């Protein structure tokens, strides 16, 4: 089995992230799976950036703590990360810029590859932007990948810039490759030999998956204000807007963002907003507005460590309670938390259908870890996803004319009222932020109030009856220990499960709210002992489950350093408990 | 308000746009604005089904139940962004915002600047009574310096906002001022504002007889004057000069008017149909392919 990790580090602003992305694509185009994880400070230049790509011939769900090949584009990378390189691994560094005798080498058998990056740039009069091409050439030699795949990738990337730019970039890669050949002719023991006959793969981030899901769902309005880790969703959709017929609006603040989206949704357009905790805090009043006006909306909530500005470029699952409880007053809302690209596309499409069906806010929660890292998935898994659009009780013009006197907030058994759009003949109605009667007119009468509260609450019951799903279970059915987690931590946990050959089983929550107490309790009773794994400090899913089922979850693995949980950490905790 | 014991709405019987009879204080300037809006909509031959009004929260916004057309009663301060969303989604609908000065210049002041910059084709009618009516009379951002209220017993320290100068300098393409008592004049301003292609602000002086006796009908009658035929509203500089006439003499009429492409005109996505009418993008496979 092939499973190795390449880590690339250097100063911010030198194309480290692009190098990682290219490497991942080279792997997936060679038939392998890849998983990317990056760490960078909230700075544009000068900070230390690292990106790692784990490559395997099997599906890979997470990063790992051991590195096979470390490529140092500055000395800091060596100092910080040489200790992570495994026995028999490779470290590449610029021996002309860094005095080898000053390096604190780990006490292990490691191959040191000397590449004079700065001299190559100087002697060939190349700009520093070419550094990543040289690095990629070096990597091609070390991991024995096909340089043609790299050359083709370069050609595609710079297609619009012309032949000359393409050739220059390819030449830089060739220089790196030949330099590495001189110093390290044998290459690393594991080689990225192209595998044929395997399914074609796509390589995308959670943000791109959210965007793709929105396109597939027929979303026509995306509104946002930039905020890590969700900015890249805005960038992706803005770039595709004209092509997919979506209007993408960068509004003046998050309050405007969500109110614009609600206006657009009321007028009939599938609408989505995206933000992170701080921006979402500004949106909260309007979440409640969506609740009472019964306006569908999809909200992508990308978590990062708070409170306040917190640690912008790091990861955490700290906003589960905030989201579930968001908005003053009582009204139904639905909260989903996909873990990986495939789930992110699927649940985003579903979020739009649920929002239209229940005419209420639907959340898709992510975090820095899953939104910014690329992950491979078999193309077929995405392209075969159902992209059925279900707009719920949205009336056609014909149906509306048959309705007679239209009542926007008609009391119904399932709590959902037929929806007409402004502009349709016979549509006269109000979407009202005040409590209202069936027609939408402001009302403070006790009977109207009770009727409308109960009508809205019945949507919850309808959801539980028609759309509630128990969490998925991975691993052996019978096991003395069951790990419970949610959202993005699925990856490291599945990886741990795989690496221990099913030492435990795993309950994955991707639909966090609302929960069916009775079904959930009966389901959880079927397991013996639990370990709660969460990327936060207060076990928010655990608290939620206790609240709903009165069960306690005393054993926890919680991490709140801004870093994701590693499979190794799960394995050692599980071993400790068994 | 409580609609329970109110008489049968008139809308369904005859006059378009007439909802429940207003619950405003007798003599409130809002009555004049209400009548002018209805006359203007009738003059414009608007249809209640085929337009959208977004109301703010305040005594002004409470018009939602008195003026019937498709409407969204939004959040306090957020009527403008809500209206922009409606317009982007269906730019064939006339979109009108009705809000108070507290709503539009205070709570949601930021949105106004950006709406003007974007030249979003919406008409914003602001009820300028220099107080927060609905919350019982605290000062609004338009209150004159020194105005005493429950929240400013010693008199307000800040100087008033200058709404006309504010939106003029931020790119608004239609700016007018009206007086709620001069309904014929105000009706014409609303007609012109809705007909204008681009962002229009109509600031209406509206006496609040309950909480602001200082800025009464007679206060305005003594001060307002109509801009004459000799005034050129296309001249930015003279509009800026007019915007500075705030207290002694107050101009009413169209203060500024210019032409600039509206926001939705710049979107190729909207060239062939309104956004709300577009169907599913069935070619998403090509977007998936880009990730190979
Ligand atoms: C976020 C929020 N803050 C405060 C309020 C309470 N509130 C309702 S109306 C209003 C002020 C109304 O003043 P204005 O906008 O000038 O309208 P008027 O009543 O004078 O027409 C306030 C503060 C609210 N509804 N929402
Ligand atoms: S409080 Fe003032 S603004 Fe409100 S209805 Fe009464 S008079 Fe009109």
Coordinates of C-alpha atoms in Angstrom, one line a residue, chain A:
Chain A
X1 CA 0.0 0.0 0.0
X2 CA 1.2 3.5 -0.8
X3 CA 0.6 6.2 1.8
X4 CA 3.0 9.0 2.2
X5 CA 3.1 12.7 3.1
X6 CA 5.0 15.6 1.5
X7 CA 5.3 18.8 3.6
X8 CA 6.3 22.1 2.0
X9 CA 7.2 25.1 4.1
X10 CA 8.4 28.6 3.4
X11 CA 7.7 32.2 3.8
X12 CA 4.2 33.4 3.1
X13 CA 3.8 35.0 -0.4
X14 CA 6.1 32.5 -2.2
X15 CA 3.4 30.3 -3.7
X16 CA 3.6 27.5 -1.1
X17 CA -0.1 26.9 -1.3
X18 CA 0.0 26.6 -5.1
X19 CA 2.9 24.1 -4.9
X20 CA 0.8 22.0 -2.6
X21 CA -2.3 22.2 -4.8
X22 CA -0.2 21.2 -7.9
X23 CA 1.3 18.3 -6.0
X24 CA -2.2 17.1 -5.0
X25 CA -3.4 17.4 -8.6
X26 CA -0.4 15.5 -9.9
X27 CA -1.2 12.7 -7.4
X28 CA -4.9 12.5 -8.3
X29 CA -4.2 12.6 -12.0
X30 CA -1.7 9.8 -11.4
X31 CA -4.6 7.8 -10.0
X32 CA -4.0 8.3 -6.3
X33 CA -6.1 9.9 -3.6
X34 CA -4.8 13.0 -1.8
X35 CA -5.6 15.0 1.3
X36 CA -4.3 18.5 1.9
X37 CA -3.8 20.3 5.2
X38 CA -2.2 23.8 5.6
X39 CA -1.2 26.0 8.4
X40 CA -0.6 29.7 8.0
X41 CA -0.8 32.8 10.2
X42 CA -3.2 35.7 9.6
X43 CA -0.5 37.6 7.6
X44 CA -0.1 38.2 3.9
X45 CA 3.7 38.3 3.7
X46 CA 6.6 37.2 5.9
X47 CA 4.7 34.6 8.0
X48 CA 5.6 31.0 8.0
X49 CA 3.3 28.8 5.8
X50 CA 3.2 25.1 5.5
X51 CA 1.2 22.8 3.4
X52 CA 1.1 19.0 3.5
X53 CA -0.3 16.6 1.0
X54 CA -0.9 13.0 2.0
X55 CA -1.0 10.7 -1.0
X56 CA -2.4 7.2 -1.0
X57 CA -3.6 4.5 -3.4
X58 CA -6.6 4.1 -1.1
X59 CA -9.1 6.7 0.0
X60 CA -7.4 9.1 2.5
X61 CA -9.4 11.0 5.1
X62 CA -7.0 13.1 7.0
X63 CA -3.5 14.4 7.5
X64 CA -1.0 12.5 9.6
X65 CA 1.7 13.6 12.1
X66 CA 4.6 11.8 10.3
X67 CA 6.2 13.3 7.2
X68 CA 8.0 11.4 4.4
X69 CA 9.4 14.3 2.4
X70 CA 10.0 17.7 3.9
X71 CA 10.7 20.5 1.4
X72 CA 12.2 23.5 3.1
X73 CA 12.1 26.8 1.3
X74 CA 13.4 28.5 4.4
X75 CA 15.4 27.6 7.4
X76 CA 12.4 28.0 9.7
X77 CA 10.7 25.0 8.0
X78 CA 13.7 22.8 8.8
X79 CA 13.9 24.1 12.4
X80 CA 10.1 23.6 13.0
X81 CA 9.4 20.4 11.1
X82 CA 12.6 18.3 10.7
X83 CA 11.5 16.4 13.8
X84 CA 8.3 15.2 12.1
X85 CA 10.2 13.4 9.3
X86 CA 10.1 9.6 9.7
X87 CA 12.9 7.2 9.6
X88 CA 14.1 6.8 6.0
X89 CA 12.4 10.1 5.0
X90 CA 13.8 12.9 2.9
X91 CA 14.6 16.5 3.7
X92 CA 15.2 19.0 0.9
X93 CA 16.9 22.3 1.7
X94 CA 18.9 25.1 0.1
X95 CA 22.5 24.3 1.2
X96 CA 23.8 27.5 -0.2
X97 CA 21.4 29.7 1.8
X98 CA 21.6 27.6 5.0
X99 CA 24.8 26.4 6.6
X100 CA 24.3 22.7 7.0
X101 CA 26.5 22.6 10.1
X102 CA 24.0 24.9 11.9
X103 CA 21.0 22.6 11.3
X104 CA 19.8 20.5 14.2
X105 CA 19.3 17.2 12.4
X106 CA 17.0 14.6 13.9
X107 CA 18.7 11.5 15.3
X108 CA 17.3 9.3 12.5
X109 CA 18.3 8.0 9.1
X110 CA 17.2 10.7 6.7
X111 CA 18.3 11.5 3.2
X112 CA 19.3 15.1 2.8
X113 CA 18.8 16.6 -0.7
X114 CA 20.7 19.8 -1.4
X115 CA 19.0 22.1 -3.9
X116 CA 20.5 25.6 -4.4
X117 CA 17.1 27.2 -5.0
X118 CA 18.4 30.8 -4.8
X119 CA 21.3 30.1 -7.1
X120 CA 19.1 28.4 -9.7
X121 CA 16.9 31.5 -9.7
X122 CA 19.9 33.9 -9.9
X123 CA 21.8 32.0 -12.6
X124 CA 18.8 31.6 -14.8
X125 CA 17.5 35.1 -14.2
X126 CA 14.2 33.7 -12.9
X127 CA 11.8 35.7 -10.8
X128 CA 11.0 34.4 -7.3
X129 CA 7.5 33.5 -8.5
X130 CA 9.3 30.6 -10.3
X131 CA 10.4 29.1 -7.0
X132 CA 7.3 26.9 -6.8
X133 CA 8.0 25.4 -10.2
X134 CA 11.5 24.5 -9.3
X135 CA 10.2 23.0 -6.1
X136 CA 7.7 20.9 -8.0
X137 CA 10.4 19.7 -10.4
X138 CA 12.5 18.6 -7.4
X139 CA 9.5 16.8 -6.0
X140 CA 8.8 15.0 -9.3
X141 CA 12.2 13.5 -9.1
X142 CA 12.0 12.6 -5.4
X143 CA 8.6 10.9 -5.6
X144 CA 9.2 9.6 -9.1
X145 CA 6.1 11.2 -10.6
X146 CA 5.6 11.7 -14.3
X147 CA 6.9 15.2 -15.2
X148 CA 4.5 15.3 -18.2
X149 CA 1.6 15.5 -15.8
X150 CA 3.2 18.6 -14.2
X151 CA 4.0 20.1 -17.6
X152 CA 0.4 19.6 -18.7
X153 CA -0.9 21.2 -15.4
X154 CA 1.3 24.2 -16.0
X155 CA 0.1 24.5 -19.6
X156 CA -3.5 24.5 -18.4
X157 CA -3.0 26.9 -15.6
X158 CA -1.2 29.5 -17.8
X159 CA -3.2 28.8 -21.0
X160 CA -4.5 32.3 -21.1
X161 CA -1.1 33.9 -20.5
X162 CA 0.4 32.4 -23.7
X163 CA 3.1 30.0 -24.8
X164 CA 6.0 32.0 -23.5
X165 CA 4.8 32.0 -19.9
X166 CA 4.0 28.3 -20.1
X167 CA 7.5 27.4 -21.4
X168 CA 9.2 29.6 -18.8
X169 CA 7.3 27.8 -16.0
X170 CA 8.0 24.4 -17.5
X171 CA 11.7 25.2 -17.8
X172 CA 11.9 26.2 -14.2
X173 CA 10.4 22.8 -13.2
X174 CA 12.9 21.0 -15.5
X175 CA 15.8 22.8 -13.7
X176 CA 14.5 21.6 -10.3
X177 CA 14.1 18.1 -11.6
X178 CA 17.6 17.9 -13.0
X179 CA 19.2 19.4 -9.9
X180 CA 17.4 16.8 -7.8
X181 CA 18.5 14.1 -10.1
X182 CA 22.2 15.1 -9.6
X183 CA 22.0 15.1 -5.8
X184 CA 19.4 12.3 -5.2
X185 CA 19.4 10.0 -8.3
X186 CA 17.7 7.1 -6.6
X187 CA 14.7 9.2 -5.3
X188 CA 12.5 8.3 -2.3
X189 CA 11.7 4.6 -1.7
X190 CA 7.9 5.2 -2.5
X191 CA 7.2 6.2 -6.1
X192 CA 4.2 7.8 -7.5
X193 CA 3.9 5.4 -10.5
X194 CA 0.8 6.2 -12.5
X195 CA -2.0 3.8 -11.8
X196 CA -4.3 3.1 -14.8
X197 CA -7.8 1.8 -14.7
X198 CA -8.9 3.6 -11.5
X199 CA -11.8 6.0 -11.4
X200 CA -11.2 9.6 -12.3
X201 CA -10.8 11.9 -9.4
X202 CA -11.7 15.4 -8.6
X203 CA -9.7 17.4 -6.0
X204 CA -11.5 20.2 -4.3
X205 CA -11.9 22.1 -1.0
X206 CA -14.9 22.3 1.2
X207 CA -15.5 25.8 0.0
X208 CA -15.5 24.7 -3.6
X209 CA -17.8 21.8 -2.7
X210 CA -20.3 24.3 -1.1
X211 CA -20.1 26.4 -4.2
X212 CA -20.6 23.4 -6.5
X213 CA -23.5 22.3 -4.4
X214 CA -25.1 25.7 -4.7
X215 CA -24.6 25.7 -8.5
X216 CA -26.2 22.2 -8.7
X217 CA -29.1 23.3 -6.5
X218 CA -29.9 26.2 -8.8
X219 CA -28.9 28.9 -6.3
X220 CA -29.0 32.2 -8.1
X221 CA -28.0 34.6 -5.5
X222 CA -24.9 34.4 -3.2
X223 CA -24.2 37.2 -0.9
X224 CA -21.2 37.5 1.4
X225 CA -18.7 39.7 3.2
X226 CA -15.2 38.2 3.2
X227 CA -14.2 36.3 6.3
X228 CA -11.8 33.4 6.7
X229 CA -12.5 30.5 6.3
X230 CA -15.4 31.2 4.0
X231 CA -13.9 33.9 1.8
X232 CA -12.8 31.3 -0.8
X233 CA -16.5 30.3 -1.3
X234 CA -17.2 33.9 -2.3
X235 CA -14.1 33.9 -4.6
X236 CA -15.1 30.6 -6.3
X237 CA -18.7 31.7 -6.9
X238 CA -17.8 35.2 -8.0
X239 CA -15.5 33.6 -10.6
X240 CA -18.2 31.3 -11.9
X241 CA -21.1 33.7 -11.5
X242 CA -21.7 34.7 -15.1
X243 CA -21.1 31.1 -16.3
X244 CA -23.7 29.7 -14.0
X245 CA -26.1 32.6 -14.1
X246 CA -25.8 33.4 -10.4
X247 CA -25.6 36.9 -9.1
X248 CA -22.8 37.1 -6.5
X249 CA -22.8 40.2 -4.3
X250 CA -20.1 41.4 -1.9
X251 CA -22.2 43.6 0.3
X252 CA -21.2 46.3 2.7
X253 CA -21.5 44.2 5.9
X254 CA -23.0 40.9 7.0
X255 CA -26.2 42.5 8.1
X256 CA -26.8 43.8 4.6
X257 CA -25.7 40.4 3.3
X258 CA -28.4 38.4 4.9
X259 CA -31.1 41.0 4.5
X260 CA -30.4 41.2 0.8
X261 CA -30.5 37.4 0.5
X262 CA -33.9 37.4 2.3
X263 CA -35.2 40.0 0.0
X264 CA -34.0 38.0 -3.0
X265 CA -35.4 34.8 -1.6
X266 CA -38.8 36.4 -0.9
X267 CA -38.9 37.5 -4.5
X268 CA -38.3 33.9 -5.6
X269 CA -34.6 33.3 -6.0
X270 CA -32.8 30.5 -4.2
X271 CA -30.3 32.4 -2.0
X272 CA -27.3 31.6 0.1
X273 CA -25.0 33.5 2.4
X274 CA -21.6 32.5 3.8
X275 CA -19.6 33.8 6.7
X276 CA -17.8 32.8 9.9
X277 CA -18.6 33.3 13.6
X278 CA -18.1 37.1 13.8
X279 CA -20.0 37.8 10.6
X280 CA -22.7 35.4 11.6
X281 CA -23.1 37.2 14.9
X282 CA -24.1 40.2 12.8
X283 CA -26.6 38.2 10.9
X284 CA -28.4 36.7 13.8
X285 CA -31.3 39.2 14.0
X286 CA -32.2 38.4 10.4
X287 CA -32.1 34.6 11.0
X288 CA -35.0 35.3 13.3
X289 CA -36.6 37.4 10.5
X290 CA -36.3 34.4 8.2
X291 CA -38.0 32.4 10.9
X292 CA -41.1 34.6 11.3
X293 CA -41.4 35.6 7.6
X294 CA -40.9 32.0 6.7
X295 CA -38.4 32.9 4.0
X296 CA -36.1 30.1 2.8
X297 CA -32.3 30.7 3.1
X298 CA -29.1 28.7 3.2
X299 CA -26.4 29.9 5.5
X300 CA -22.9 28.6 5.2
X301 CA -21.3 29.0 8.7
X302 CA -17.5 28.4 8.5
X303 CA -16.1 28.0 12.0
X304 CA -12.8 29.3 13.3
X305 CA -11.5 29.7 16.8
X306 CA -13.2 32.6 18.7
X307 CA -14.2 34.4 20.7
X308 CA -14.2 37.7 18.7
X309 CA -11.5 37.8 16.1
X310 CA -9.9 34.7 17.7
X311 CA -7.4 32.9 15.5
X312 CA -8.6 33.7 12.0
X313 CA -6.7 31.1 10.0
X314 CA -7.0 28.2 12.3
X315 CA -9.7 25.6 13.0
X316 CA -12.3 24.8 15.6
X317 CA -15.8 23.4 16.1
X318 CA -16.8 26.0 18.6
X319 CA -20.1 27.4 17.2
X320 CA -22.5 24.5 17.3
X321 CA -24.6 25.9 20.1
X322 CA -24.4 29.4 18.8
X323 CA -25.9 28.3 15.5
X324 CA -28.5 26.0 16.9
X325 CA -29.7 28.7 19.3
X326 CA -29.2 31.6 16.9
X327 CA -32.0 34.1 16.5
X328 CA -34.3 35.5 19.2
X329 CA -37.7 34.0 19.6
X330 CA -38.8 30.4 18.8
X331 CA -38.8 29.1 15.3
X332 CA -37.6 26.0 13.5
X333 CA -34.2 25.8 11.9
X334 CA -32.2 23.0 10.4
X335 CA -28.5 22.5 10.9
X336 CA -26.3 20.3 8.8
X337 CA -22.5 19.8 9.1
X338 CA -20.8 18.0 6.2
X339 CA -17.4 16.5 6.8
X340 CA -15.8 16.2 3.4
X341 CA -16.2 17.3 -0.2
X342 CA -18.7 14.6 -1.2
X343 CA -20.9 15.3 1.9
X344 CA -20.5 19.1 1.4
X345 CA -21.9 19.0 -2.2
X346 CA -24.6 16.6 -1.2
X347 CA -25.8 18.4 1.9
X348 CA -25.6 21.8 0.2
X349 CA -28.0 20.6 -2.5
X350 CA -30.2 19.1 0.2
X351 CA -30.0 22.3 2.3
X352 CA -31.7 24.2 -0.5
X353 CA -34.4 21.7 -0.8
X354 CA -35.0 21.7 2.9
X355 CA -35.0 25.5 3.0
X356 CA -37.7 25.6 0.3
X357 CA -39.7 22.8 1.8
X358 CA -39.7 24.2 5.3
X359 CA -39.5 27.9 4.4
X360 CA -37.0 28.5 7.2
X361 CA -33.2 29.0 7.6
X362 CA -31.0 26.0 6.9
X363 CA -27.4 26.0 8.0
X364 CA -24.5 24.2 6.4
X365 CA -21.6 24.3 9.0
X366 CA -18.0 23.9 8.1
X367 CA -14.7 24.9 9.5
X368 CA -11.2 26.0 8.4
X369 CA -10.0 22.4 8.3
X370 CA -12.6 21.1 5.9
X371 CA -13.3 24.3 4.0
X372 CA -9.7 25.2 3.0
X373 CA -8.1 21.9 2.5
X374 CA -8.3 20.0 -0.8
X375 CA -9.5 16.4 -0.8
X376 CA -9.8 14.0 -3.6
X377 CA -13.0 12.1 -4.3
X378 CA -14.0 9.9 -7.2
X379 CA -15.6 12.1 -9.7
X380 CA -18.5 9.7 -10.2
X381 CA -19.4 10.2 -6.5
X382 CA -20.1 13.9 -7.2
X383 CA -21.5 13.7 -10.7
X384 CA -24.0 11.0 -9.7
X385 CA -25.3 12.9 -6.7
X386 CA -29.0 13.6 -7.1
X387 CA -29.5 17.3 -8.0
X388 CA -33.2 17.2 -7.9
X389 CA -34.7 20.6 -7.2
X390 CA -37.7 20.5 -4.9
X391 CA -39.1 23.9 -4.2
X392 CA -41.7 22.7 -1.8
X393 CA -45.0 24.5 -1.7
X394 CA -44.0 27.3 -4.1
X395 CA -47.1 28.0 -6.1
X396 CA -47.1 28.3 -9.9
X397 CA -49.1 31.1 -11.4
X398 CA -51.8 28.6 -12.4
X399 CA -52.1 27.2 -8.9
X400 CA -52.2 30.6 -7.4
X401 CA -55.1 31.7 -9.6
X402 CA -57.0 28.6 -8.5
X403 CA -56.4 29.4 -4.8
X404 CA -58.9 32.3 -4.6
X405 CA -58.1 34.6 -1.7
X406 CA -54.4 34.0 -1.1
X407 CA -53.2 33.6 2.5
X408 CA -49.4 33.7 2.9
X409 CA -49.5 32.2 6.4
X410 CA -52.3 29.7 5.9
X411 CA -52.6 27.4 8.9
X412 CA -51.9 23.8 7.7
X413 CA -51.4 20.4 9.2
X414 CA -47.7 20.2 8.3
X415 CA -47.1 23.8 9.3
X416 CA -46.0 24.8 5.8
X417 CA -48.1 27.4 3.9
X418 CA -48.2 27.7 0.1
X419 CA -45.8 30.4 -1.1
X420 CA -46.6 32.9 -3.9
X421 CA -44.1 35.3 -5.3
X422 CA -44.5 39.1 -5.7
X423 CA -45.2 39.8 -9.3
X424 CA -47.6 36.9 -9.7
X425 CA -51.2 37.8 -10.4
X426 CA -53.2 37.3 -7.2
X427 CA -50.1 37.2 -5.0
X428 CA -51.0 40.2 -2.9
X429 CA -49.5 39.5 0.6
X430 CA -47.1 40.6 3.2
X431 CA -44.0 38.9 4.5
X432 CA -44.2 40.2 8.0
X433 CA -41.5 40.7 10.6
X434 CA -44.3 41.3 13.2
X435 CA -46.5 38.5 14.4
X436 CA -49.3 38.3 11.9
X437 CA -52.5 36.5 11.0
X438 CA -52.9 34.1 8.2
X439 CA -53.1 36.9 5.7
X440 CA -49.8 38.4 6.9
X441 CA -51.3 41.4 8.6
X442 CA -49.8 42.5 11.9
X443 CA -51.7 41.0 14.7
X444 CA -51.3 41.0 18.5
X445 CA -54.4 38.9 19.1
X446 CA -53.8 35.9 21.4
X447 CA -55.5 33.5 19.0
X448 CA -53.5 34.6 16.0
X449 CA -50.3 34.4 18.0
X450 CA -51.0 30.9 19.3
X451 CA -52.0 29.7 15.8
X452 CA -48.9 31.1 14.1
X453 CA -46.5 29.9 16.8
X454 CA -48.0 26.4 16.6
X455 CA -48.0 26.5 12.9
X456 CA -44.3 27.3 12.7
X457 CA -43.5 24.8 15.4
X458 CA -45.3 22.1 13.5
X459 CA -42.7 22.4 10.7
X460 CA -40.3 20.9 13.3
X461 CA -42.6 17.9 13.7
X462 CA -42.9 17.5 10.0
X463 CA -39.1 17.5 9.7
X464 CA -38.8 14.9 12.3
X465 CA -41.4 12.7 10.6
X466 CA -40.1 13.2 7.1
X467 CA -36.5 14.2 7.1
X468 CA -34.9 13.3 10.3
X469 CA -32.1 10.7 9.9
X470 CA -30.2 8.9 12.6
X471 CA -26.5 9.5 12.4
X472 CA -24.4 7.1 10.3
X473 CA -22.3 4.3 11.9
X474 CA -18.9 3.4 10.5
X475 CA -16.8 0.4 11.5
X476 CA -17.8 -2.9 13.0
X477 CA -21.4 -3.1 14.3
X478 CA -20.4 -4.7 17.6
X479 CA -17.6 -3.0 19.4
X480 CA -16.8 -2.3 23.0
X481 CA -16.1 1.3 22.2
X482 CA -18.0 3.8 20.1
X483 CA -16.5 7.2 19.1
X484 CA -19.0 10.0 18.6
X485 CA -18.3 13.1 16.7
X486 CA -19.7 15.5 14.1
X487 CA -18.7 17.5 11.0
X488 CA -15.1 17.6 9.9
X489 CA -13.7 15.4 12.6
X490 CA -15.1 12.4 10.6
X491 CA -11.9 12.4 8.5
X492 CA -9.3 11.8 11.3
X493 CA -11.7 9.4 13.0
X494 CA -12.3 7.3 9.9
X495 CA -8.5 7.3 9.3
X496 CA -7.9 6.1 12.8
X497 CA -10.6 3.4 12.3
X498 CA -8.9 2.3 9.1
X499 CA -5.4 2.3 10.6
X500 CA -6.5 0.1 13.6
X501 CA -8.5 -2.3 11.4
X502 CA -11.7 -1.4 13.1
X503 CA -10.7 -1.3 16.8
X504 CA -13.8 0.8 17.5
X505 CA -16.9 2.0 15.7
X506 CA -17.9 5.6 14.9
X507 CA -21.2 7.5 15.0
X508 CA -21.1 10.5 12.7
X509 CA -23.5 13.3 13.1
X510 CA -23.9 15.4 9.9
X511 CA -27.5 16.5 10.7
X512 CA -27.3 18.3 14.0
X513 CA -30.6 19.9 14.4
X514 CA -33.5 19.2 15.1
X515 CA -33.0 15.8 16.8
X516 CA -35.6 13.2 17.5
X517 CA -35.1 12.6 21.2
X518 CA -36.8 9.2 21.4
X519 CA -35.3 7.7 18.3
X520 CA -31.9 9.0 19.2
X521 CA -32.0 7.7 22.7
X522 CA -33.1 4.3 21.5
X523 CA -30.3 4.3 18.9
X524 CA -27.6 5.3 21.4
X525 CA -28.7 2.7 23.9
X526 CA -27.5 0.1 21.4
X527 CA -23.9 1.0 22.0
X528 CA -21.8 0.1 25.0
X529 CA -19.3 2.8 25.8
X530 CA -18.7 6.2 24.2
X531 CA -15.7 8.4 23.5
X532 CA -16.7 11.9 22.4
X533 CA -14.3 13.5 20.0
X534 CA -14.6 17.2 19.3
X535 CA -12.5 20.1 18.0
X536 CA -13.6 22.4 20.9
X537 CA -13.1 22.8 24.6
X538 CA -16.6 22.2 26.0
X539 CA -17.9 19.1 24.1
X540 CA -20.8 21.0 22.5
X541 CA -22.2 17.9 20.7
X542 CA -21.9 16.0 24.0
X543 CA -23.9 18.7 25.8
X544 CA -26.5 18.7 23.1
X545 CA -26.9 14.9 23.3
X546 CA -27.2 15.0 27.1
X547 CA -29.8 17.7 26.8
X548 CA -31.8 15.6 24.3
X549 CA -31.3 12.1 25.8
X550 CA -30.3 12.7 29.4
X551 CA -27.3 10.4 28.7
X552 CA -23.9 11.3 29.9
X553 CA -20.7 11.2 27.9
X554 CA -17.8 11.4 30.4
X555 CA -15.0 10.2 28.2
X556 CA -13.8 12.9 25.8
X557 CA -11.0 13.8 23.4
X558 CA -11.2 17.5 23.0
X559 CA -8.7 19.7 21.2
X560 CA -8.9 23.5 21.1
X561 CA -5.4 24.6 20.1
X562 CA -6.6 25.8 16.7
X563 CA -5.3 22.6 15.2
X564 CA -7.4 19.7 14.0
X565 CA -7.4 16.3 15.8
X566 CA -4.9 13.8 14.3
X567 CA -5.8 10.2 13.7
X568 CA -2.9 9.2 16.0
X569 CA -4.5 11.1 18.9
X570 CA -7.7 9.2 18.4
X571 CA -5.9 5.9 18.2
X572 CA -3.9 6.5 21.4
X573 CA -7.0 7.6 23.3
X574 CA -9.0 4.6 22.1
X575 CA -6.1 2.2 23.1
X576 CA -5.9 3.9 26.5
X577 CA -9.6 3.2 27.1
X578 CA -9.7 -0.4 25.8

